[in-house]
Short mmCIF file of C-alpha atoms in Angstrom, two decimals:
data_model
loop_
_atom_site.label_atom_id
_atom_site.label_comp_id
_atom_site.label_asym_id
_atom_site.label_seq_id
_atom_site.Cartn_x
_atom_site.Cartn_y
_atom_site.Cartn_z
CA MET A 1 0.09 0.09 0.00
CA ASN A 2 3.05 2.42 0.73
CA THR A 3 4.54 1.54 -2.31
CA LEU A 4 1.42 2.17 -4.44
CA THR A 5 1.24 5.37 -2.43
CA SER A 6 4.58 6.20 -3.42
CA ILE A 7 3.95 5.66 -7.07
CA ASN A 8 0.61 8.18 -6.92
CA ALA A 9 2.49 10.40 -5.28
CA LEU A 10 4.91 10.80 -8.36
CA GLN A 11 2.27 10.73 -10.93
CA PRO A 12 2.77 14.37 -11.63
CA ILE A 13 6.56 13.71 -12.53
CA PHE A 14 5.57 10.63 -14.66
CA PRO A 15 6.33 12.45 -17.78
CA GLU A 16 9.94 13.32 -16.96
CA ILE A 17 10.63 9.58 -15.22
CA VAL A 18 9.19 8.27 -18.81
CA LEU A 19 11.51 10.57 -20.78
CA ALA A 20 14.45 10.04 -18.76
CA ILE A 21 14.42 6.26 -19.11
CA GLY A 22 13.08 6.39 -22.58
CA ALA A 23 16.27 8.17 -23.63
CA MET A 24 18.30 5.71 -21.48
CA ALA A 25 16.89 2.96 -23.34
CA LEU A 26 17.44 4.38 -26.65
CA LEU A 27 20.70 5.27 -26.08
CA MET A 28 21.61 1.79 -25.04
CA LEU A 29 19.67 0.42 -28.20
CA SER A 30 22.02 2.56 -30.33
CA VAL A 31 24.99 1.48 -28.60
CA PHE A 32 24.09 -2.27 -29.31
CA VAL A 33 22.97 -2.09 -32.79
CA GLY A 34 25.72 0.52 -33.96
CA GLU A 35 24.76 3.14 -36.64
CA ARG A 36 22.84 1.56 -38.60
CA SER A 37 19.86 2.03 -36.11
CA ALA A 38 20.55 5.72 -36.31
CA ARG A 39 17.13 6.67 -38.44
CA PHE A 40 15.15 3.71 -36.58
CA VAL A 41 16.40 5.49 -33.32
CA ASN A 42 15.70 8.90 -34.33
CA THR A 43 12.24 7.72 -35.45
CA LEU A 44 11.43 6.41 -31.99
CA CYS A 45 12.51 9.54 -30.39
CA ILE A 46 9.58 11.40 -32.23
CA LEU A 47 7.30 8.72 -31.15
CA LEU A 48 8.25 8.91 -27.47
CA LEU A 49 8.23 12.69 -27.49
CA ILE A 50 4.52 12.61 -28.78
CA GLY A 51 3.70 9.84 -25.93
CA ILE A 52 5.02 12.26 -23.18
CA GLY A 53 2.30 15.12 -24.84
CA ALA A 54 -0.46 12.31 -24.23
CA LEU A 55 1.00 11.66 -21.00
CA ILE A 56 0.93 15.35 -20.04
CA VAL A 57 -2.71 15.89 -21.39
CA TRP A 58 -3.64 12.61 -19.49
CA LEU A 59 -2.32 13.84 -15.90
CA PRO A 60 -4.93 15.17 -13.66
CA ALA A 61 -5.95 18.66 -13.82
CA GLY A 62 -5.11 20.99 -10.67
CA ARG A 63 -2.03 22.43 -9.22
CA VAL A 64 0.40 20.02 -7.41
CA THR A 65 3.76 20.58 -5.76
CA LEU A 66 6.71 17.61 -5.26
CA PHE A 67 9.57 17.58 -3.46
CA ASP A 68 8.89 20.27 -0.56
CA GLY A 69 7.60 22.60 -3.42
CA SER A 70 10.52 22.60 -5.48
CA PHE A 71 8.66 21.12 -8.61
CA VAL A 72 5.29 22.19 -9.43
CA VAL A 73 2.96 20.94 -11.97
CA ASP A 74 -0.23 23.46 -13.01
CA ASP A 75 -1.94 24.73 -16.13
CA PHE A 76 1.12 27.09 -16.90
CA ALA A 77 3.48 24.16 -16.64
CA ARG A 78 1.36 21.57 -18.77
CA PHE A 79 0.68 24.41 -21.76
CA LEU A 80 4.54 25.13 -22.21
CA LYS A 81 5.39 21.73 -21.50
CA LEU A 82 3.13 20.77 -24.62
CA LEU A 83 4.66 23.83 -26.40
CA THR A 84 8.17 22.26 -25.90
CA LEU A 85 7.30 18.88 -27.23
CA ALA A 86 5.96 20.23 -30.34
CA GLY A 87 8.73 21.99 -31.03
CA SER A 88 11.71 19.21 -30.23
CA ALA A 89 9.39 16.69 -32.16
CA GLY A 90 8.67 19.14 -35.07
CA THR A 91 12.77 19.80 -35.08
CA LEU A 92 13.37 15.81 -35.28
CA ILE A 93 10.83 15.27 -38.00
CA LEU A 94 12.57 18.02 -39.81
CA SER A 95 16.21 16.44 -39.28
CA LEU A 96 15.47 13.06 -40.40
CA ASP A 97 15.68 13.94 -44.35
CA TYR A 98 18.68 16.38 -43.64
CA LEU A 99 20.91 14.08 -41.33
CA THR A 100 20.77 11.37 -44.16
CA LYS A 101 21.67 13.20 -47.02
CA GLU A 102 24.18 15.37 -45.19
CA ASN A 103 25.60 11.93 -44.01
CA LEU A 104 25.16 12.95 -40.32
CA GLN A 105 22.42 10.42 -39.21
CA LYS A 106 23.83 9.59 -35.45
CA ALA A 107 21.52 8.03 -33.16
CA GLU A 108 22.97 9.80 -30.27
CA TYR A 109 21.29 13.04 -32.19
CA GLY A 110 17.81 12.18 -31.22
CA VAL A 111 19.08 11.05 -27.71
CA LEU A 112 20.50 14.48 -26.96
CA VAL A 113 17.39 16.23 -28.23
CA LEU A 114 15.40 13.93 -25.55
CA LEU A 115 17.82 14.47 -22.55
CA ALA A 116 17.93 18.36 -23.96
CA THR A 117 14.35 18.27 -23.55
CA LEU A 118 14.03 16.63 -20.20
CA GLY A 119 16.08 19.66 -19.12
CA MET A 120 13.39 21.67 -20.64
CA LEU A 121 10.56 20.12 -18.49
CA VAL A 122 12.19 20.23 -15.56
CA LEU A 123 13.06 23.95 -16.35
CA ILE A 124 9.26 24.66 -16.87
CA SER A 125 8.52 23.31 -13.64
CA ALA A 126 11.14 24.57 -11.40
CA ASN A 127 9.72 26.56 -8.40
CA ASP A 128 12.93 27.06 -6.48
CA LEU A 129 16.68 28.40 -7.02
CA ILE A 130 18.26 24.88 -7.09
CA ALA A 131 15.51 23.03 -9.69
CA LEU A 132 16.10 26.19 -11.84
CA TYR A 133 19.52 25.46 -11.97
CA LEU A 134 19.40 22.10 -12.34
CA GLY A 135 16.83 22.33 -15.50
CA LEU A 136 18.98 24.82 -16.83
CA GLU A 137 22.31 22.80 -16.84
CA LEU A 138 20.41 19.58 -17.89
CA MET A 139 19.05 21.31 -20.84
CA SER A 140 22.12 23.18 -21.78
CA LEU A 141 24.76 20.45 -21.89
CA PRO A 142 22.99 18.60 -24.76
CA LEU A 143 22.31 21.30 -26.53
CA TYR A 144 26.28 22.52 -26.24
CA VAL A 145 26.79 19.01 -28.02
CA ILE A 146 24.51 19.37 -30.55
CA ALA A 147 25.50 22.90 -31.81
CA SER A 148 28.56 21.05 -33.02
CA SER A 149 27.08 17.88 -34.05
CA ASN A 150 28.91 18.13 -37.59
CA ARG A 151 32.67 17.36 -36.24
CA ASP A 152 33.81 17.88 -40.03
CA ASN A 153 32.88 21.46 -40.52
CA ALA A 154 34.79 24.30 -38.95
CA LYS A 155 32.14 26.30 -38.47
CA SER A 156 29.84 23.72 -36.44
CA THR A 157 32.79 23.23 -34.44
CA GLU A 158 33.19 26.93 -33.55
CA ALA A 159 29.57 27.25 -32.69
CA GLY A 160 29.58 24.76 -30.34
CA LEU A 161 32.73 26.27 -28.88
CA LYS A 162 31.48 29.57 -28.61
CA TYR A 163 27.81 28.29 -27.24
CA PHE A 164 29.45 26.36 -24.53
CA VAL A 165 31.99 29.32 -23.22
CA LEU A 166 29.41 31.87 -23.38
CA GLY A 167 26.72 29.49 -21.89
CA ALA A 168 29.06 28.86 -18.69
CA LEU A 169 29.52 32.42 -18.40
CA SER A 170 25.87 32.96 -18.29
CA SER A 171 25.46 30.00 -16.01
CA GLY A 172 27.90 31.50 -13.65
CA MET A 173 26.03 34.77 -13.75
CA LEU A 174 22.99 33.35 -13.25
CA LEU A 175 24.17 31.05 -10.33
CA TYR A 176 25.76 34.29 -8.45
CA GLY A 177 22.76 35.94 -8.38
CA ALA A 178 20.91 32.92 -7.33
CA SER A 179 23.51 33.01 -4.43
CA LEU A 180 22.86 36.72 -3.91
CA ILE A 181 18.94 36.00 -3.71
CA TYR A 182 19.19 33.50 -1.13
CA GLY A 183 21.79 35.43 0.90
CA PHE A 184 19.41 38.15 1.20
CA THR A 185 16.03 36.56 1.91
CA GLY A 186 16.92 33.26 3.22
CA THR A 187 15.55 30.99 1.24
CA VAL A 188 15.19 29.52 -2.29
CA ASN A 189 11.53 28.61 -2.85
CA PHE A 190 9.91 30.88 -4.91
CA ALA A 191 6.83 31.47 -2.40
CA GLY A 192 9.37 32.21 0.15
CA ILE A 193 11.62 34.81 -1.72
CA ALA A 194 8.00 36.70 -2.76
CA LYS A 195 7.32 36.49 1.22
CA ALA A 196 11.04 37.53 2.05
CA ALA A 197 10.84 40.80 -0.65
CA GLN A 198 7.32 42.10 0.09
CA GLY A 199 8.76 44.89 2.15
CA GLY A 200 10.92 45.87 -1.06
CA ALA A 201 13.68 45.18 -2.34
CA GLY A 202 17.24 45.89 -0.93
CA THR A 203 20.34 46.95 -3.30
CA GLY A 204 21.57 43.47 -2.58
CA LEU A 205 18.29 41.66 -3.67
CA ILE A 206 18.14 44.10 -6.89
CA PHE A 207 21.57 42.97 -7.59
CA GLY A 208 20.69 39.26 -7.36
CA ILE A 209 17.66 39.63 -9.61
CA VAL A 210 19.84 41.23 -12.39
CA PHE A 211 22.44 38.65 -12.44
CA LEU A 212 19.75 36.14 -12.61
CA PHE A 213 17.79 37.57 -15.25
CA ALA A 214 21.12 37.84 -17.39
CA GLY A 215 21.26 34.20 -17.07
CA PHE A 216 17.62 34.11 -18.67
CA CYS A 217 18.41 36.62 -20.80
CA PHE A 218 21.66 34.79 -22.58
CA LYS A 219 18.95 31.25 -22.70
CA ILE A 220 16.38 33.25 -24.65
CA SER A 221 19.15 35.07 -26.71
CA ALA A 222 17.87 38.68 -25.63
CA VAL A 223 19.94 41.69 -25.79
CA PRO A 224 22.63 42.47 -24.30
CA PHE A 225 23.49 38.49 -24.10
CA HIS A 226 22.64 37.90 -27.50
CA MET A 227 26.16 37.82 -29.21
CA TRP A 228 26.27 34.01 -29.72
CA THR A 229 23.20 33.86 -31.74
CA PRO A 230 24.05 34.69 -35.03
CA ASP A 231 27.24 32.80 -35.27
CA VAL A 232 25.64 29.62 -33.54
CA TYR A 233 22.67 30.01 -35.92
CA GLU A 234 24.95 30.04 -39.08
CA GLY A 235 27.53 27.56 -37.96
CA ALA A 236 25.08 24.55 -36.30
CA PRO A 237 23.48 22.08 -38.61
CA THR A 238 20.43 23.57 -40.17
CA PRO A 239 17.75 21.23 -37.86
CA VAL A 240 19.96 22.21 -34.87
CA THR A 241 19.30 25.79 -35.61
CA ALA A 242 15.75 25.34 -35.55
CA PHE A 243 16.10 23.48 -32.70
CA PHE A 244 17.54 26.08 -30.97
CA ALA A 245 15.09 28.60 -32.54
CA ALA A 246 11.95 26.87 -30.99
CA ALA A 247 12.12 24.66 -28.15
CA PRO A 248 15.04 26.13 -25.65
CA LYS A 249 13.28 29.59 -26.13
CA VAL A 250 9.94 28.17 -25.15
CA ALA A 251 11.64 26.69 -21.99
CA GLY A 252 13.64 29.97 -21.02
CA ILE A 253 10.73 32.36 -21.32
CA ALA A 254 8.41 29.54 -19.22
CA ILE A 255 11.41 30.16 -16.51
CA PHE A 256 11.78 33.88 -17.03
CA VAL A 257 7.96 34.60 -16.37
CA ARG A 258 7.60 32.09 -13.73
CA ALA A 259 10.35 33.50 -11.54
CA THR A 260 9.05 36.55 -12.14
CA ILE A 261 6.02 36.84 -11.55
CA VAL A 262 6.01 34.16 -8.75
CA ALA A 263 9.18 34.81 -6.65
CA PHE A 264 9.19 38.81 -7.38
CA PRO A 265 5.45 40.19 -6.86
CA GLY A 266 6.54 42.32 -4.28
CA VAL A 267 9.33 44.36 -6.41
CA THR A 268 7.44 44.39 -9.90
CA HIS A 269 8.59 47.98 -10.36
CA SER A 270 12.25 47.09 -9.73
CA TRP A 271 12.26 44.13 -11.99
CA GLN A 272 10.16 45.48 -14.48
CA GLN A 273 12.57 48.47 -15.51
CA ILE A 274 15.14 45.71 -16.11
CA VAL A 275 12.37 43.94 -18.73
CA VAL A 276 11.28 46.84 -20.38
CA PHE A 277 14.79 47.68 -21.34
CA VAL A 278 15.78 44.21 -22.36
CA ALA A 279 12.15 44.20 -24.59
CA ILE A 280 13.39 47.93 -26.03
CA ALA A 281 16.86 46.96 -26.54
CA SER A 282 16.09 43.36 -28.24
CA MET A 283 13.09 44.29 -30.63
CA ALA A 284 15.61 47.32 -31.66
CA LEU A 285 18.58 45.21 -32.49
CA GLY A 286 16.46 42.89 -34.14
CA ALA A 287 14.89 45.26 -36.43
CA PHE A 288 17.92 47.08 -37.67
CA ALA A 289 20.74 44.60 -37.36
CA ALA A 290 18.98 42.10 -39.83
CA ILE A 291 18.36 44.62 -42.59
CA GLY A 292 21.81 44.02 -44.13
CA GLN A 293 22.26 40.23 -43.53
CA LYS A 294 22.83 38.03 -46.71
CA ASN A 295 22.48 34.64 -44.63
CA ILE A 296 19.08 33.55 -44.03
CA LYS A 297 20.37 31.75 -41.01
CA ARG A 298 21.77 34.54 -39.64
CA LEU A 299 18.52 37.01 -40.66
CA MET A 300 16.57 34.10 -38.48
CA ALA A 301 19.06 34.44 -35.72
CA TYR A 302 18.08 38.52 -35.53
CA SER A 303 14.76 37.74 -36.35
CA SER A 304 14.60 35.68 -33.31
CA ILE A 305 16.07 38.09 -30.94
CA GLY A 306 13.72 40.54 -31.92
CA HIS A 307 10.52 37.93 -31.48
CA MET A 308 12.21 37.60 -27.98
CA GLY A 309 11.89 41.02 -27.28
CA PHE A 310 8.33 41.09 -28.59
CA ALA A 311 7.30 38.33 -25.86
CA LEU A 312 8.86 40.58 -23.15
CA VAL A 313 6.67 43.03 -24.10
CA GLY A 314 4.11 41.07 -22.53
CA LEU A 315 6.10 40.10 -19.27
CA ALA A 316 6.97 43.71 -18.56
CA ALA A 317 3.15 44.34 -17.95
CA GLY A 318 3.29 41.97 -15.06
CA THR A 319 0.01 40.92 -15.37
CA ALA A 320 -2.37 37.77 -16.04
CA GLU A 321 -3.08 39.55 -19.33
CA GLY A 322 0.48 39.85 -20.22
CA VAL A 323 1.36 36.32 -19.27
CA GLN A 324 -1.44 35.62 -21.62
CA GLY A 325 -0.23 37.38 -24.28
CA VAL A 326 3.37 35.72 -23.85
CA LEU A 327 1.91 32.55 -24.11
CA ILE A 328 -0.15 33.16 -27.43
CA TYR A 329 2.96 35.06 -28.55
CA MET A 330 5.42 31.73 -28.27
CA THR A 331 2.97 29.21 -29.54
CA ILE A 332 2.54 31.33 -32.62
CA TYR A 333 6.18 32.12 -32.77
CA VAL A 334 7.37 28.53 -32.92
CA GLY A 335 5.07 27.35 -35.50
CA MET A 336 5.73 30.24 -37.40
CA THR A 337 9.73 29.44 -36.88
CA LEU A 338 9.51 25.56 -37.57
CA GLY A 339 7.44 26.50 -40.76
CA THR A 340 10.31 28.86 -42.10
CA PHE A 341 13.08 26.75 -41.34
CA ALA A 342 10.98 23.75 -43.23
CA CYS A 343 11.58 26.36 -46.22
CA ILE A 344 15.05 26.73 -45.37
CA LEU A 345 15.60 22.87 -45.02
CA SER A 346 14.05 22.73 -48.64
CA MET A 347 16.67 25.04 -50.34
CA ARG A 348 19.03 22.33 -51.82
CA ARG A 349 20.57 22.88 -55.35
CA ASP A 350 22.64 20.12 -56.85
CA GLY A 351 22.73 17.93 -53.96
CA VAL A 352 24.13 20.88 -51.81
CA MET A 353 22.33 23.08 -49.18
CA VAL A 354 22.24 26.88 -50.05
CA GLU A 355 21.46 29.53 -47.31
CA ASN A 356 22.13 33.04 -48.95
CA ILE A 357 18.72 34.88 -49.35
CA SER A 358 19.91 35.67 -53.30
CA ASP A 359 19.31 31.79 -53.56
CA LEU A 360 15.76 32.11 -53.59
CA SER A 361 15.63 34.21 -56.69
CA GLY A 362 12.43 33.74 -58.66
CA LEU A 363 11.26 31.25 -56.50
CA SER A 364 7.66 31.86 -57.50
CA ARG A 365 8.27 30.64 -60.79
CA THR A 366 10.46 27.71 -60.00
CA LYS A 367 8.63 26.48 -56.76
CA PRO A 368 5.26 28.76 -56.11
CA THR A 369 3.95 26.71 -53.60
CA MET A 370 6.91 26.83 -51.62
CA ALA A 371 6.99 30.69 -52.50
CA PHE A 372 3.51 31.26 -51.34
CA MET A 373 4.12 29.48 -48.08
CA LEU A 374 7.34 31.08 -47.19
CA ALA A 375 5.65 34.52 -48.12
CA MET A 376 3.09 34.05 -45.75
CA LEU A 377 5.39 32.89 -43.11
CA LEU A 378 7.32 36.20 -43.64
CA PHE A 379 4.36 38.19 -43.73
CA SER A 380 3.32 36.80 -40.46
CA LEU A 381 6.76 36.85 -38.77
CA ALA A 382 6.21 40.49 -39.98
CA GLY A 383 2.82 40.86 -37.83
CA VAL A 384 0.58 41.60 -40.99
CA PRO A 385 -2.98 40.95 -40.19
CA PRO A 386 -5.03 38.84 -40.51
CA LEU A 387 -2.01 36.23 -39.92
CA ALA A 388 -1.09 34.13 -36.92
CA GLY A 389 1.63 36.50 -36.24
CA PHE A 390 -0.68 39.65 -36.06
CA PHE A 391 -2.49 38.08 -33.13
CA GLY A 392 0.68 37.45 -31.26
CA LYS A 393 1.71 40.96 -31.18
CA PHE A 394 -1.44 42.23 -30.85
CA TYR A 395 -1.85 40.42 -27.35
CA VAL A 396 1.36 41.77 -25.72
CA PHE A 397 0.84 45.15 -26.94
CA LEU A 398 -2.76 45.17 -25.71
CA ALA A 399 -1.46 43.99 -22.36
CA ALA A 400 1.14 46.50 -22.25
CA VAL A 401 -1.15 49.52 -23.20
CA ASN A 402 -3.66 48.11 -20.27
CA ALA A 403 -0.92 48.33 -18.07
CA GLY A 404 0.02 51.87 -18.91
CA LEU A 405 3.08 50.92 -20.89
CA PHE A 406 2.52 53.28 -23.70
CA THR A 407 5.80 54.16 -24.47
CA LEU A 408 6.77 50.25 -24.50
CA ALA A 409 4.13 49.72 -26.95
CA VAL A 410 4.83 52.80 -29.33
CA LEU A 411 8.21 51.62 -29.53
CA GLY A 412 7.17 47.91 -30.38
CA VAL A 413 5.13 48.81 -33.12
CA LEU A 414 7.64 50.97 -34.80
CA SER A 415 10.25 48.01 -34.62
CA SER A 416 7.66 45.71 -36.31
CA VAL A 417 7.30 48.27 -38.89
CA VAL A 418 11.27 48.38 -39.61
CA GLY A 419 11.43 44.50 -39.11
CA ALA A 420 8.93 44.03 -41.91
CA PHE A 421 11.56 45.79 -44.36
CA TYR A 422 13.87 42.77 -43.98
CA TYR A 423 10.76 40.11 -44.16
CA LEU A 424 9.34 41.66 -47.26
CA ALA A 425 12.91 42.12 -48.81
CA ILE A 426 12.78 38.28 -49.12
CA VAL A 427 9.42 38.39 -50.76
CA LYS A 428 10.68 40.69 -52.91
CA VAL A 429 13.72 38.41 -54.11
CA MET A 430 11.34 35.77 -54.73
CA TYR A 431 8.75 37.41 -56.68
CA PHE A 432 10.50 40.06 -58.52
CA ASP A 433 14.23 39.08 -59.23
CA GLN A 434 15.44 36.54 -61.89
CA PRO A 435 14.80 33.25 -61.29
CA ALA A 436 17.87 30.98 -59.86
CA PRO A 437 18.00 27.35 -60.78
CA ALA A 438 15.43 25.54 -59.14
CA PHE A 439 15.75 23.46 -55.90
CA GLN A 440 15.74 20.07 -55.56
CA ARG A 441 12.46 18.10 -54.98
CA ILE A 442 11.29 19.17 -51.17
CA PRO A 443 11.60 15.83 -48.92
CA VAL A 444 7.87 14.45 -47.91
CA LEU A 445 8.23 15.14 -44.41
CA VAL A 446 9.53 18.65 -44.68
CA GLY A 447 7.05 19.73 -47.34
CA LEU A 448 4.56 18.11 -44.60
CA MET A 449 5.59 20.12 -41.89
CA LEU A 450 5.70 23.31 -44.22
CA ALA A 451 2.19 22.36 -45.52
CA VAL A 452 1.13 21.86 -41.85
CA PHE A 453 2.66 25.14 -40.15
CA GLY A 454 1.90 27.31 -43.08
CA THR A 455 -1.72 26.47 -43.11
CA LEU A 456 -2.53 26.88 -39.61
CA ASN A 457 -0.55 30.31 -39.71
CA ILE A 458 -2.73 31.52 -42.51
CA VAL A 459 -6.12 29.91 -40.73
CA PHE A 460 -5.29 30.77 -37.51
CA PHE A 461 -7.54 33.93 -37.50
CA LEU A 462 -10.49 31.39 -38.36
CA TYR A 463 -10.81 29.76 -34.79
CA PRO A 464 -8.18 31.12 -32.27
CA ALA A 465 -10.47 30.46 -29.36
CA PRO A 466 -8.70 27.14 -28.14
CA LEU A 467 -5.57 28.70 -27.73
CA ILE A 468 -6.76 31.85 -26.41
CA GLY A 469 -8.61 29.80 -23.61
CA ALA A 470 -5.63 27.64 -23.09
CA ALA A 471 -3.27 30.76 -22.58
CA THR A 472 -5.56 32.47 -20.46
CA ALA A 473 -6.43 29.25 -18.18
CA ALA A 474 -2.43 28.96 -18.13
CA ALA A 475 -1.49 32.41 -16.91
CA LYS A 476 -4.10 32.48 -14.35
CA SER A 477 -2.79 29.72 -12.38
CA LEU A 478 0.35 31.76 -11.98
CA PHE A 479 -1.36 34.09 -9.80
#
């Protein structure tokens, strides 16, 4: 009976337990069967991620804490875990054909994605500083390896090294901030920190929050800790870049929001200034720095920096409405990003991947369907109505306006207008420039992902209620 009770008590953490055991089992399978099992193992990794998603949906509703409050499962965690799993599974699906054609099909690739995803799930449910750090490192360590997975490519190796060195620096800063917060509040639990900080924030606690936020900003590649993003995005294999742009950003935003809202509600004015600065700087840099880019992966790097700035506009509001805006924005962002990278992975000519924007010249005449889908995704990234990206920006700006942050909302809209320039420049290349030689046939799985995300992006305005309802419930669970 005691054993049964203990098992039932661990029910909320079943998805993480199953994912950890599954990853270890698949690693052992790949070791014993060898490299010929690579595609099979990577396919099993996709099925495991889908199964974990079903397990999260199956878990009982409500808020549950484990391990003396260190680990929490609520509607907020469920929402973002499902989004993270969708990002990871989508990336693995996009990877299969690429890895085979580039002779990079290795079984450990999928296992590393699983282990990084495990870290993300732990991070999303972290409810104290120790669980936060454990989740962050469990997520980061496999990412360092994945970034340099193309060992024969100097750029990929360089990308992994840069990400590792700067990631270690950011982890140190985050850990220093956490130690300062613990030193000035006497607890690592978010609820305890909130109680200790009710009377206001002293200088020591403010310093702790700044260093903690520095670590968060690195993980979501927000200014001023964005410097690794363009080089790593360009150097890493393209499916890895898609992974970096999707799932880890969701986990990073999740802990940014939870730590800020749950641990520091009594010092909102103090952290709000930091978030407003980071949001404005990220939106501005993402808008202006991308204009001169020739490589589409570098352009997507600056685009992601800008989009993290837009997401932080919702957090800056510090309200349930703002958190709802963040959740809607991140969901739409993941869909737009995976759809865009499905197009980038289709840019193969004479058996070689090409990455320059000029390679898209005249795509509307050589691959009209691909050109249309990419144009719609780019319009959506720019925030053009009635596409999905418009609704993401609408909800975060609305939350900022309702919170009285008028300047932030206006600067966000202006940044969005500037950012639209480089998205529209790509559309101009596709539709008005002289055609370049046609790309090879789009792989079936990549084409399927492009069709799914491209269609959802276009038709989202017809029935946005399910996403908005789920985001509203998830946001309310934090307050």
